[in-house]
C-alpha positions as CSV (number, residue, x, y, z in Angstrom):
1,M,24.7,94.4,24.7
2,L,26.2,91.2,26.0
3,K,22.8,89.7,26.7
4,T,21.7,90.5,23.1
5,D,24.8,88.8,21.7
6,Q,24.1,85.7,23.8
7,Q,20.6,85.6,22.6
8,Y,21.8,85.9,19.0
9,L,24.3,83.1,19.4
10,Q,21.7,80.9,21.1
11,K,19.3,81.5,18.2
12,Q,22.0,80.7,15.7
13,R,22.8,77.5,17.5
14,I,19.1,76.5,17.5
15,D,18.8,77.3,13.8
16,K,21.8,75.2,13.1
17,I,20.4,72.2,15.1
18,F,17.1,72.7,13.3
19,L,18.8,72.6,9.9
20,V,20.8,69.5,10.7
21,C,17.7,67.8,12.0
22,F,15.8,68.8,8.8
23,I,18.5,67.5,6.5
24,Y,18.7,64.3,8.5
25,E,14.9,63.8,8.4
26,T,14.8,64.5,4.7
27,N,17.7,62.1,4.0
28,T,16.0,59.4,6.0
29,F,12.7,60.0,4.1
30,Y,14.5,59.7,0.8
31,T,16.4,56.6,1.9
32,R,13.2,55.0,3.1
33,N,11.5,55.6,-0.3
34,R,14.6,54.3,-2.1
35,K,14.9,57.4,-4.3
36,S,18.4,58.4,-5.3
37,F,18.9,62.0,-4.4
38,P,22.4,63.2,-5.6
39,Y,22.7,66.1,-3.0
40,F,22.6,63.8,0.0
41,K,24.8,61.2,-1.6
42,R,27.4,63.8,-2.2
43,H,27.3,65.4,1.3
44,I,26.7,62.4,3.6
């Protein structure tokens, strides 16, 4: 059971890192193209 929990937590952490990277990449992309995108302005 413990091993399964560790794997689950590891997966969650990887998903979180992936999400952060995705948001960062998207934000960089929009900034580079000089498009105003309210969501990123509000959150970053």
